[in-house]
CSV table of C-alpha atoms and ligand atoms in Angstrom, one decimal:
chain,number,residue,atom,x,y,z
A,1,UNK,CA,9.9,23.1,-4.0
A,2,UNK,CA,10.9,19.4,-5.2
A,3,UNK,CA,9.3,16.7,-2.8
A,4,UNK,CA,12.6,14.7,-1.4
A,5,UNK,CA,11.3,11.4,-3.3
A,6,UNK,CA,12.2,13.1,-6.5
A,7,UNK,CA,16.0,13.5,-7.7
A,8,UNK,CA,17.1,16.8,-9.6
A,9,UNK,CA,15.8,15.0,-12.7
A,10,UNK,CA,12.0,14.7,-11.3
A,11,UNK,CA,12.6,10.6,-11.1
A,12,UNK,CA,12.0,8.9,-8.5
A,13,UNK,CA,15.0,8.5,-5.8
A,14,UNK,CA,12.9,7.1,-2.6
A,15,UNK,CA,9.0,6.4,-2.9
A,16,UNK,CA,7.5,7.5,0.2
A,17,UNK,CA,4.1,8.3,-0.5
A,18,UNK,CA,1.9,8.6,-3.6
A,19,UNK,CA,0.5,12.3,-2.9
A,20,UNK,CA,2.2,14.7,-5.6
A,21,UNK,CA,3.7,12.0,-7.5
A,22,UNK,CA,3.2,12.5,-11.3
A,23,UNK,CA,0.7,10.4,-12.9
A,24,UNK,CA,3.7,9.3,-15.3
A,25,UNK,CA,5.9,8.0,-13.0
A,26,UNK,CA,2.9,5.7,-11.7
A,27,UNK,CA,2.4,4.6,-14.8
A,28,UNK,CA,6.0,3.9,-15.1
A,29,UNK,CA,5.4,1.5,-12.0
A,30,UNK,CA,2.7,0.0,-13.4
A,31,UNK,CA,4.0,-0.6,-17.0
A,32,UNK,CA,7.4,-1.7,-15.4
A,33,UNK,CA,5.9,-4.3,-12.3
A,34,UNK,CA,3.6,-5.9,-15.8
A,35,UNK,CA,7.0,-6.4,-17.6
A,36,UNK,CA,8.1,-8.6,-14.2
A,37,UNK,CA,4.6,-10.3,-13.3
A,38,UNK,CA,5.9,-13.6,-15.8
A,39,UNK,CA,9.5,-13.9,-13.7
A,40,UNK,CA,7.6,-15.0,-11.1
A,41,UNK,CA,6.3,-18.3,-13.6
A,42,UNK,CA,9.7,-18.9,-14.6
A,43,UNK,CA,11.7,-22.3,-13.5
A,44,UNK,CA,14.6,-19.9,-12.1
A,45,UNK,CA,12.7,-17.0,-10.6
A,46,UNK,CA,15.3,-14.4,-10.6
A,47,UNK,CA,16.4,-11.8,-12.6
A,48,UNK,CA,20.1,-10.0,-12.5
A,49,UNK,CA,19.0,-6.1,-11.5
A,50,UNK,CA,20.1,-5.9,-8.4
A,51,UNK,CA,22.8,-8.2,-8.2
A,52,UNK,CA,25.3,-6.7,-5.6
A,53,UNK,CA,22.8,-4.6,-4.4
A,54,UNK,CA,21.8,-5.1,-0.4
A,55,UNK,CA,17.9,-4.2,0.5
A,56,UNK,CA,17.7,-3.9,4.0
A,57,UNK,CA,13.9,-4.9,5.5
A,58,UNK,CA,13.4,-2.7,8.4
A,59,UNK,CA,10.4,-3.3,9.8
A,60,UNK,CA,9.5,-1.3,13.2
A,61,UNK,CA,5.8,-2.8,13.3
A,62,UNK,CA,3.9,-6.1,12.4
A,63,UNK,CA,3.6,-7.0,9.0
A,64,UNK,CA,3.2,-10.3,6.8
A,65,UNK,CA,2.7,-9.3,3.2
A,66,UNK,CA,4.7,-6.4,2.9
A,67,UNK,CA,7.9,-8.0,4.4
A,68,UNK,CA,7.7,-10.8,2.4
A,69,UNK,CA,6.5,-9.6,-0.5
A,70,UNK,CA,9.3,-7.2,-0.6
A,71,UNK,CA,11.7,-10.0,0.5
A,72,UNK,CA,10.5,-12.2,-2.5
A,73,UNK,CA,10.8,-9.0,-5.0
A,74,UNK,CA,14.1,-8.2,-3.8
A,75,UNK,CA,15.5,-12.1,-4.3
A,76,UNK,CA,14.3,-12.2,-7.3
A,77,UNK,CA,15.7,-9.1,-8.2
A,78,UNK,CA,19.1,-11.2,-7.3
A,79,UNK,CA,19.7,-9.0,-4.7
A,80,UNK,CA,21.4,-9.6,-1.0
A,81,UNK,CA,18.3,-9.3,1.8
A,82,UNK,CA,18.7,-8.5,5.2
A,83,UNK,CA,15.6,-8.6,7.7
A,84,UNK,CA,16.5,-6.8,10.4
A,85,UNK,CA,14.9,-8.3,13.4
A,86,UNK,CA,13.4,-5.4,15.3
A,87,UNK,CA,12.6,-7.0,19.0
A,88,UNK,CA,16.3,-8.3,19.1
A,89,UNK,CA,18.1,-5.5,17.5
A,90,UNK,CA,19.3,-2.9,19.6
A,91,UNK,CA,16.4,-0.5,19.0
A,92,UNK,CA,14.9,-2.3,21.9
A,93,UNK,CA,18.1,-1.5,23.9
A,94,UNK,CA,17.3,2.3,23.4
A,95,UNK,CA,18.9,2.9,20.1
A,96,UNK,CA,17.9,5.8,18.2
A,97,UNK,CA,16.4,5.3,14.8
A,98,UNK,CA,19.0,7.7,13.3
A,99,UNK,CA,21.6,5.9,14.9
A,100,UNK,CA,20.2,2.5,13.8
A,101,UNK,CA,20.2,3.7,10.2
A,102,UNK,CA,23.7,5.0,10.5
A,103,UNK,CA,25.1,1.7,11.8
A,104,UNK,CA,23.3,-0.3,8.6
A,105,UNK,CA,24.4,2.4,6.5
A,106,UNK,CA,27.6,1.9,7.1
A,107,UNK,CA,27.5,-1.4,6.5
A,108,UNK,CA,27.1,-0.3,2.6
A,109,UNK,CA,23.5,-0.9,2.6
A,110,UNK,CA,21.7,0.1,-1.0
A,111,UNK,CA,18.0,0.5,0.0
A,112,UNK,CA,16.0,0.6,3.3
A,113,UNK,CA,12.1,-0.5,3.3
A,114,UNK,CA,11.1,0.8,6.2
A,115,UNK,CA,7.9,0.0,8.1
A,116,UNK,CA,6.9,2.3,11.1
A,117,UNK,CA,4.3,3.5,13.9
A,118,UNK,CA,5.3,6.7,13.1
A,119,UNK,CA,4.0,9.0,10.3
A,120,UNK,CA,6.9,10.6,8.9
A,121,UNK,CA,9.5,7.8,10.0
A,122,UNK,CA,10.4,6.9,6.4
A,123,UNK,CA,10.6,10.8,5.4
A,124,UNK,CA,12.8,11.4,8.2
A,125,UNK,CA,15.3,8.6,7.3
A,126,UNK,CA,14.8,9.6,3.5
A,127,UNK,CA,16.6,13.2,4.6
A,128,UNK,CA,19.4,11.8,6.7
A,129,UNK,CA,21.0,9.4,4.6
A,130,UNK,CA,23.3,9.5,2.0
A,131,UNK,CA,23.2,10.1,-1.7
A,132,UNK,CA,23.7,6.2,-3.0
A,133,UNK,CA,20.8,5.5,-0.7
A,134,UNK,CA,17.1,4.7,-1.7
A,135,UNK,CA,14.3,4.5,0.9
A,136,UNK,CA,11.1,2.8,0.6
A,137,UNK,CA,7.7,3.6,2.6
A,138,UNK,CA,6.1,0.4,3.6
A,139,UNK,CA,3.9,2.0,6.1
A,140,UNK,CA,4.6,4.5,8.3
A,141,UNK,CA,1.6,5.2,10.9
A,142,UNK,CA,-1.8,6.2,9.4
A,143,UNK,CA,0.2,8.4,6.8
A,144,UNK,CA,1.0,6.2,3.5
A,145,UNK,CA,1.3,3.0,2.3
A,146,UNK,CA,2.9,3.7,-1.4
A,147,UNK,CA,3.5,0.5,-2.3
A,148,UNK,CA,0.4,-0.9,-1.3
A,149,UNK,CA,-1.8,1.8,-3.5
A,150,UNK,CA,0.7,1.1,-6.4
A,151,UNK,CA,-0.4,-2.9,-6.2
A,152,UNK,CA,-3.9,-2.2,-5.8
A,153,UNK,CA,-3.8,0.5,-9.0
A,154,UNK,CA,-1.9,-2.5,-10.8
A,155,UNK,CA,-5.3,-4.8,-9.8
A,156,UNK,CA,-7.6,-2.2,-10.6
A,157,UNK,CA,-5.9,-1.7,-14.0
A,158,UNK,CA,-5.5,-5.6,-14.8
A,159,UNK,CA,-9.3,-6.2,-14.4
A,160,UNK,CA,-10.9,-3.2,-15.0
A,161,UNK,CA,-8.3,-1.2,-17.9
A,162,UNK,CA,-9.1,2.3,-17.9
A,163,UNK,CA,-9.3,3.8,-14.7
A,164,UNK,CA,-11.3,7.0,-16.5
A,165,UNK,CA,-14.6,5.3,-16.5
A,166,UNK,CA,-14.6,3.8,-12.8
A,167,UNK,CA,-16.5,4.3,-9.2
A,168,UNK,CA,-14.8,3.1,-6.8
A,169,UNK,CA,-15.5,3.3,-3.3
A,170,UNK,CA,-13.2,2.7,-0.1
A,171,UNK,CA,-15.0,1.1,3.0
A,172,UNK,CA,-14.1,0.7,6.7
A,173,UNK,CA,-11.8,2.4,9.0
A,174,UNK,CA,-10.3,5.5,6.5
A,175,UNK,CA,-9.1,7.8,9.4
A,176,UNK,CA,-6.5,5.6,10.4
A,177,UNK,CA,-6.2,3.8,7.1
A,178,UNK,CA,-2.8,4.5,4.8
A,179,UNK,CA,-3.6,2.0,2.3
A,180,UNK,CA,-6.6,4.4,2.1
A,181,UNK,CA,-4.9,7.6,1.6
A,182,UNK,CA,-2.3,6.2,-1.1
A,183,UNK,CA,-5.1,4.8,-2.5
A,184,UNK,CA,-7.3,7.6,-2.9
A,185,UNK,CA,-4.0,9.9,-3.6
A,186,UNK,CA,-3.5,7.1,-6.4
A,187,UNK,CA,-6.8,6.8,-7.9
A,188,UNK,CA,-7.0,10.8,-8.3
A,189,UNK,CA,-4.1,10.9,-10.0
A,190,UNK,CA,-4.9,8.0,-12.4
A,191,UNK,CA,-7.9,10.1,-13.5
A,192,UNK,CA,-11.2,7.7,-11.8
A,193,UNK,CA,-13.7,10.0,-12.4
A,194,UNK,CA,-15.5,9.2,-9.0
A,195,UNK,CA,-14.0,8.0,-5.5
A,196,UNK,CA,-16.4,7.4,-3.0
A,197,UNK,CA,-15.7,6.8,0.7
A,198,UNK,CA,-18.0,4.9,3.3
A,199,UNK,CA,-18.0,4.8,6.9
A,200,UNK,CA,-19.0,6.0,9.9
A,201,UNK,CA,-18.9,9.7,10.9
A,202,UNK,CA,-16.1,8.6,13.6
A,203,UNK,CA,-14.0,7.0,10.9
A,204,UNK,CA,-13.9,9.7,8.4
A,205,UNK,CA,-10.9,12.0,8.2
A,206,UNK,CA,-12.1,15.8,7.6
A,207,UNK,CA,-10.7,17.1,4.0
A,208,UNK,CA,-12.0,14.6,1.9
A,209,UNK,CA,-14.2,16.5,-0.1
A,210,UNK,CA,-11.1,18.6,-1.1
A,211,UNK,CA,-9.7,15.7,-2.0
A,212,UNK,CA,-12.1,15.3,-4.7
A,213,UNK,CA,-13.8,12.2,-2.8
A,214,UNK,CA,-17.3,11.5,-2.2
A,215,UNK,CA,-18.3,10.3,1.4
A,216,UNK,CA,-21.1,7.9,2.5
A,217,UNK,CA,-22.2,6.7,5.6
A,218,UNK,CA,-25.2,4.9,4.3
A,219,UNK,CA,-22.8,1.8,2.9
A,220,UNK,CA,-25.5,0.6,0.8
A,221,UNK,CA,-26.1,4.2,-1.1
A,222,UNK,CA,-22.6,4.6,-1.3
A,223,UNK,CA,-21.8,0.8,-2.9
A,224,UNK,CA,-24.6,1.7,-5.5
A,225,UNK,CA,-23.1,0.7,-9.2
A,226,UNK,CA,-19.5,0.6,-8.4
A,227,UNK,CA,-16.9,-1.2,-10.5
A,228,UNK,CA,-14.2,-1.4,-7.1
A,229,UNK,CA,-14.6,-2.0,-3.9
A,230,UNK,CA,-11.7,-1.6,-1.7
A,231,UNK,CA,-12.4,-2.8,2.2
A,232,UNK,CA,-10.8,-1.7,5.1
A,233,UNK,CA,-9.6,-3.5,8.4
A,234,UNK,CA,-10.3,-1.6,11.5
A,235,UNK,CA,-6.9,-0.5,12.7
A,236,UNK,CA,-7.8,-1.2,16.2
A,237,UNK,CA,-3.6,-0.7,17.2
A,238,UNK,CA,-4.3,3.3,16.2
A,239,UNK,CA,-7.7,4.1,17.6
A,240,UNK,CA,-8.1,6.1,20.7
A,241,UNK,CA,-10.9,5.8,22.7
A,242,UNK,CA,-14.1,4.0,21.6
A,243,UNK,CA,-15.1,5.0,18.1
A,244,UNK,CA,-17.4,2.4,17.2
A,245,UNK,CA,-20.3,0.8,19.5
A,246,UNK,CA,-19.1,-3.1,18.7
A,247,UNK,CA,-17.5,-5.2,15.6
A,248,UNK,CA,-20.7,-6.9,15.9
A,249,UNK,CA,-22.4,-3.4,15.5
A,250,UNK,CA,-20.2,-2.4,12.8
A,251,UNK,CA,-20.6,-5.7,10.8
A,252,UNK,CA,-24.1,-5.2,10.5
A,253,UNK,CA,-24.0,-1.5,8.7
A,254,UNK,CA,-20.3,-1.7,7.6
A,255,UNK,CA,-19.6,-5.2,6.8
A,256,UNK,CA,-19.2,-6.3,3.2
A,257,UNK,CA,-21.9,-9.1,2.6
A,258,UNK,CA,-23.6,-10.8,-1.2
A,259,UNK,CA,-26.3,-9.2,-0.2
A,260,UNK,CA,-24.5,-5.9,0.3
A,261,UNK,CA,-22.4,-6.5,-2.6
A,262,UNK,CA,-25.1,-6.9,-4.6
A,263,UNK,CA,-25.8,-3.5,-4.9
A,264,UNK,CA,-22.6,-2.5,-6.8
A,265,UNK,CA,-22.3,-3.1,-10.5
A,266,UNK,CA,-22.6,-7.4,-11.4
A,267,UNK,CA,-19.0,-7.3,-12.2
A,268,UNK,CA,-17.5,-6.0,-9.3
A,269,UNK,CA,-14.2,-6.4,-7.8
A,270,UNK,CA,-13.4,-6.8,-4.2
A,271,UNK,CA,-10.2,-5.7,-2.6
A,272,UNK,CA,-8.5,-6.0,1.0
A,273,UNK,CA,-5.2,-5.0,1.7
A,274,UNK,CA,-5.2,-7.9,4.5
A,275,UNK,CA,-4.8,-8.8,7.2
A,276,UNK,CA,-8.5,-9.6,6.6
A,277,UNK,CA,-11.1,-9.8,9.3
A,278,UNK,CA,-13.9,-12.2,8.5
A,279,UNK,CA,-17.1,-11.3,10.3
A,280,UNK,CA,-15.7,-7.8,11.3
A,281,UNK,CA,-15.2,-5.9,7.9
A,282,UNK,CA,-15.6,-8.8,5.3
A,283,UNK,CA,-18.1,-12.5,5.2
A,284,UNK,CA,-16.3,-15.5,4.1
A,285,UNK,CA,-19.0,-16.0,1.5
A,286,UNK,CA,-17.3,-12.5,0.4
A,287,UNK,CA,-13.8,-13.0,0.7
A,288,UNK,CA,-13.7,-16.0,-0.7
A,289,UNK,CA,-16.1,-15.2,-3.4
A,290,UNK,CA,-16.0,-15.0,-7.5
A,291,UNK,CA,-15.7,-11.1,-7.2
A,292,UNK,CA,-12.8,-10.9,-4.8
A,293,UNK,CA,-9.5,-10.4,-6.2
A,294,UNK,CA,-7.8,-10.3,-2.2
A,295,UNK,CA,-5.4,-12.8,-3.5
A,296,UNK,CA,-4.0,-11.6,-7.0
A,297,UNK,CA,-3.5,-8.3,-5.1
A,298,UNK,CA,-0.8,-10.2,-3.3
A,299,UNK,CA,0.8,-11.6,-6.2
A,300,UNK,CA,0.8,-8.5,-7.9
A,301,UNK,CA,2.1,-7.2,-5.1
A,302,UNK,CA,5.4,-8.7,-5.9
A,303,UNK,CA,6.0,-7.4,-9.4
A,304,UNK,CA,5.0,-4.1,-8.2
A,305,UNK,CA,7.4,-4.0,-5.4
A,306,UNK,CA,10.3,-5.7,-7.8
A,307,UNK,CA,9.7,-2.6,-10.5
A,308,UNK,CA,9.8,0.0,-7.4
A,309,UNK,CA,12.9,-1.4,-6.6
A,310,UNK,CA,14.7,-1.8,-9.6
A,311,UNK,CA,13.3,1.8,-10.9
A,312,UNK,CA,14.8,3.5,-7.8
A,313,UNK,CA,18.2,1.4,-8.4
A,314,UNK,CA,18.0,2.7,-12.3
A,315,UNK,CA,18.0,6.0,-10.8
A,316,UNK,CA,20.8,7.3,-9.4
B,401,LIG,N1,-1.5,-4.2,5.8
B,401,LIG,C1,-2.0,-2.9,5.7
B,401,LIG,C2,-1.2,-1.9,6.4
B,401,LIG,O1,-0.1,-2.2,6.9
B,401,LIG,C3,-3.4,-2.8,6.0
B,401,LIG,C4,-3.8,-3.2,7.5
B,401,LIG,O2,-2.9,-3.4,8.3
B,401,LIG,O3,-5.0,-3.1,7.8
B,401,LIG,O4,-1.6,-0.8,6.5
C-alpha cells in the first residue's frame, strides 16, 4: 500500500516521517534546500514560490528552532505565516484537534507544520484534510522529526560528501528521541555503511539491530573512529519513572567531552539537535569547539525546510 505522504505519482504530498521514504526523494530535498542555502545571503531574502500561499505553524508543544526556522523558510518563500498561539487558542478551551484543523482549514490555509506530544498527531491530520492541503511533521511525540533528520543529512553531506564511507554514531537518550529515529531512518537510506547507537540499556529502544544499527553502551568503544557524532538531549518531558541514576551520573559515562571526543576519527563532526544541555549531554569546551557544527545545522536548517516546503507546493 502507498504510505499517505506520497501522492498517486510516488511524490511527496505531506512529509511526516523519513521511514520508507525513497532515497531519491531525499536527495531531492537535499539537492533542492543547496539550491536555496545562498537566498538566505541575499540583500532581499525572499524568493516568489509561495507567494499567495498561507503556512499555518501549529505548534502543540515547546519549540524554538523548528518554529522559527520554519517561520523564516516560509517568509522567505514569500509566503503568508500564521503562528497559531496554542495556550490562547481554543484548544485550551477543549477544542478538538480535528475541529481545530477544520476551523484553519477553512480559513483557506495551504500547509500545516504541525508540532505534537502525540505520536501519530501529524498522520492523523495528514488523513483528515483535504486534497489542496500539505502537512508537515515537526515533531510529533518520540515518533519522527523528518525535517530535523533531513537538515542533519544536509550537514553530514556538506562536510563529510559521501555518506557510503561513514560511521556515525547517535548518543544519549534514543528511546524517546525522534531526531533519532529520522535520523537513523535517514542515514539507512542514504547508504552509511555503519550506524552505531550509544547509551544506556534504559535508553535503548529494542529493534535496533533490525534496523541495521549497531548499539554500545560502552560510549568510548562505540565513539571509536567515527566521522559523525550526533548527541542527544535527555527528553526528560517523555520519561516515566527514573531511568537514569543522576545527570551528574550520566555526564560522566554519557557525556560528550575532548577527551571523549578524542577517540573518534581527528576530523570529526559534532551534532545537536538543541536545545543543548551543557554539563548534562555535552561540555562547553565541546559545544563550542572546532569539531561542532551545532550551529550551521540551524542555518541549514532553513534551506532545508524552504525546499520541503516548496517541493510539497510543486506537488499537487
Ligand atoms: N528539538 C528536538 C526535538 O524537538 C530535540 C530535542 O528537543 O531534544 O525533538
Amino acid at each position: 500500500m502507498r504510505h499517505p505522504q506520497l501522492n498517486e505519482h510516488g511524490e511527496l504530498r505531506h512529509l511526516l516521517t523519513i521511514e520508507g521514504l525513497p532515497r531519491d526523494i531525499v536527495t531531492h530535498v537535499l539537492d533542492t534546500a543547496s539550491s536555496f542555502l545562498e537566498v538566505s545571503d541575499r540583500q532581499v531574502k525572499k524568493v516568489p514560490l509561495l507567494r499567495g500561499k498561507s503556512v499555518f505553524n501549529l505548534f502543540f508543544e515547546n519549540s524554538t528552532r523548528t518554529r522559527t526556522t520554519f517561520e523564516i523558510a516560509a517568509t522567505r518563500l514569500s509566503a503568508d505565516v500564521v503562528n497559531l498561539d496554542v495556550r490562547t487558542s481554543s484548544a485550551s478551551k477543549g477544542e478538538s484537534l480535528l475541529d481545530t484543523i477544520d476551523n484553519l482549514a477553512a480559513m483557506h490555509a495551504d500547509m500545516f507544520v504541525v508540532r505534537h506530544a502525540q505520536s501519530g498527531a501529524p498522520y492523523m491530520i495528514a488523513q483528515h484534510v483535504g486534497p489542496g492541503l500539505h502537512v508537515i511533521n515537526a515533531g510529533d511525540g518520540r515518533h519522527a522529526h523528518p525535517t530535523q533528520g533531513l537538515l542533519d543529512m544536509y550537514t553530514i553531506r556538506h562536510f563529510k560528501k559521501d555518506f557510503t564511507n561513514l560511521t556515525v554514531a547517535v548518543v544519549g537518550d534514543v528511546l524517546h528521541s525522534r531526531v533519532a529515529r529520522s535520523d537513523i531512518h535517514a542515514l539507512t537510506t542514504l547508504g552509511v555503511p555503519e550506524v552505531r547507537v550509544i547509551a544506556p540499556l534504559t535508553l535503548l529502544p529494542p529493534g535496533l539491530e533490525q534496523m541495521g544499527v549497531r548499539t554500545f553502551t560502552d560510549m568510548r568503544a562505540g565513539l571509536k573512529d567515527v566521522d559523525v557524532v550526533i548527541m542527544l538531549r535527555l527528553q526528560n518531558e517523555r520519561m516515566r519513572g527514573a531511568l537514569l541514576p543522576s545527570a551528574q551520573e550520566y555526564f560522566k559515562h554519557y557525556g560528550l567531552t575532548a577527551e571523549k571526543l578524542a577517540l573518534a576519527k581527528p576530523d570529526a563532526i559534532v551534532m545537536h539537535p538543541g536545545p543543548m544541555n551543557r554539563g548534562v549531554e555535552i561540555e562547553s569546551a565541546v559545544a563550542d569547539g572546532v569539531q561542532s557544527v551545532i550551529l550551521e545545522q540551524v542555518t541549514f536548517g532553513i534551506a532545508v525546510r524552504m525546499a520541503v516546503m516548496s517541493i510539497l507546493a510543486g506537488n499537487r
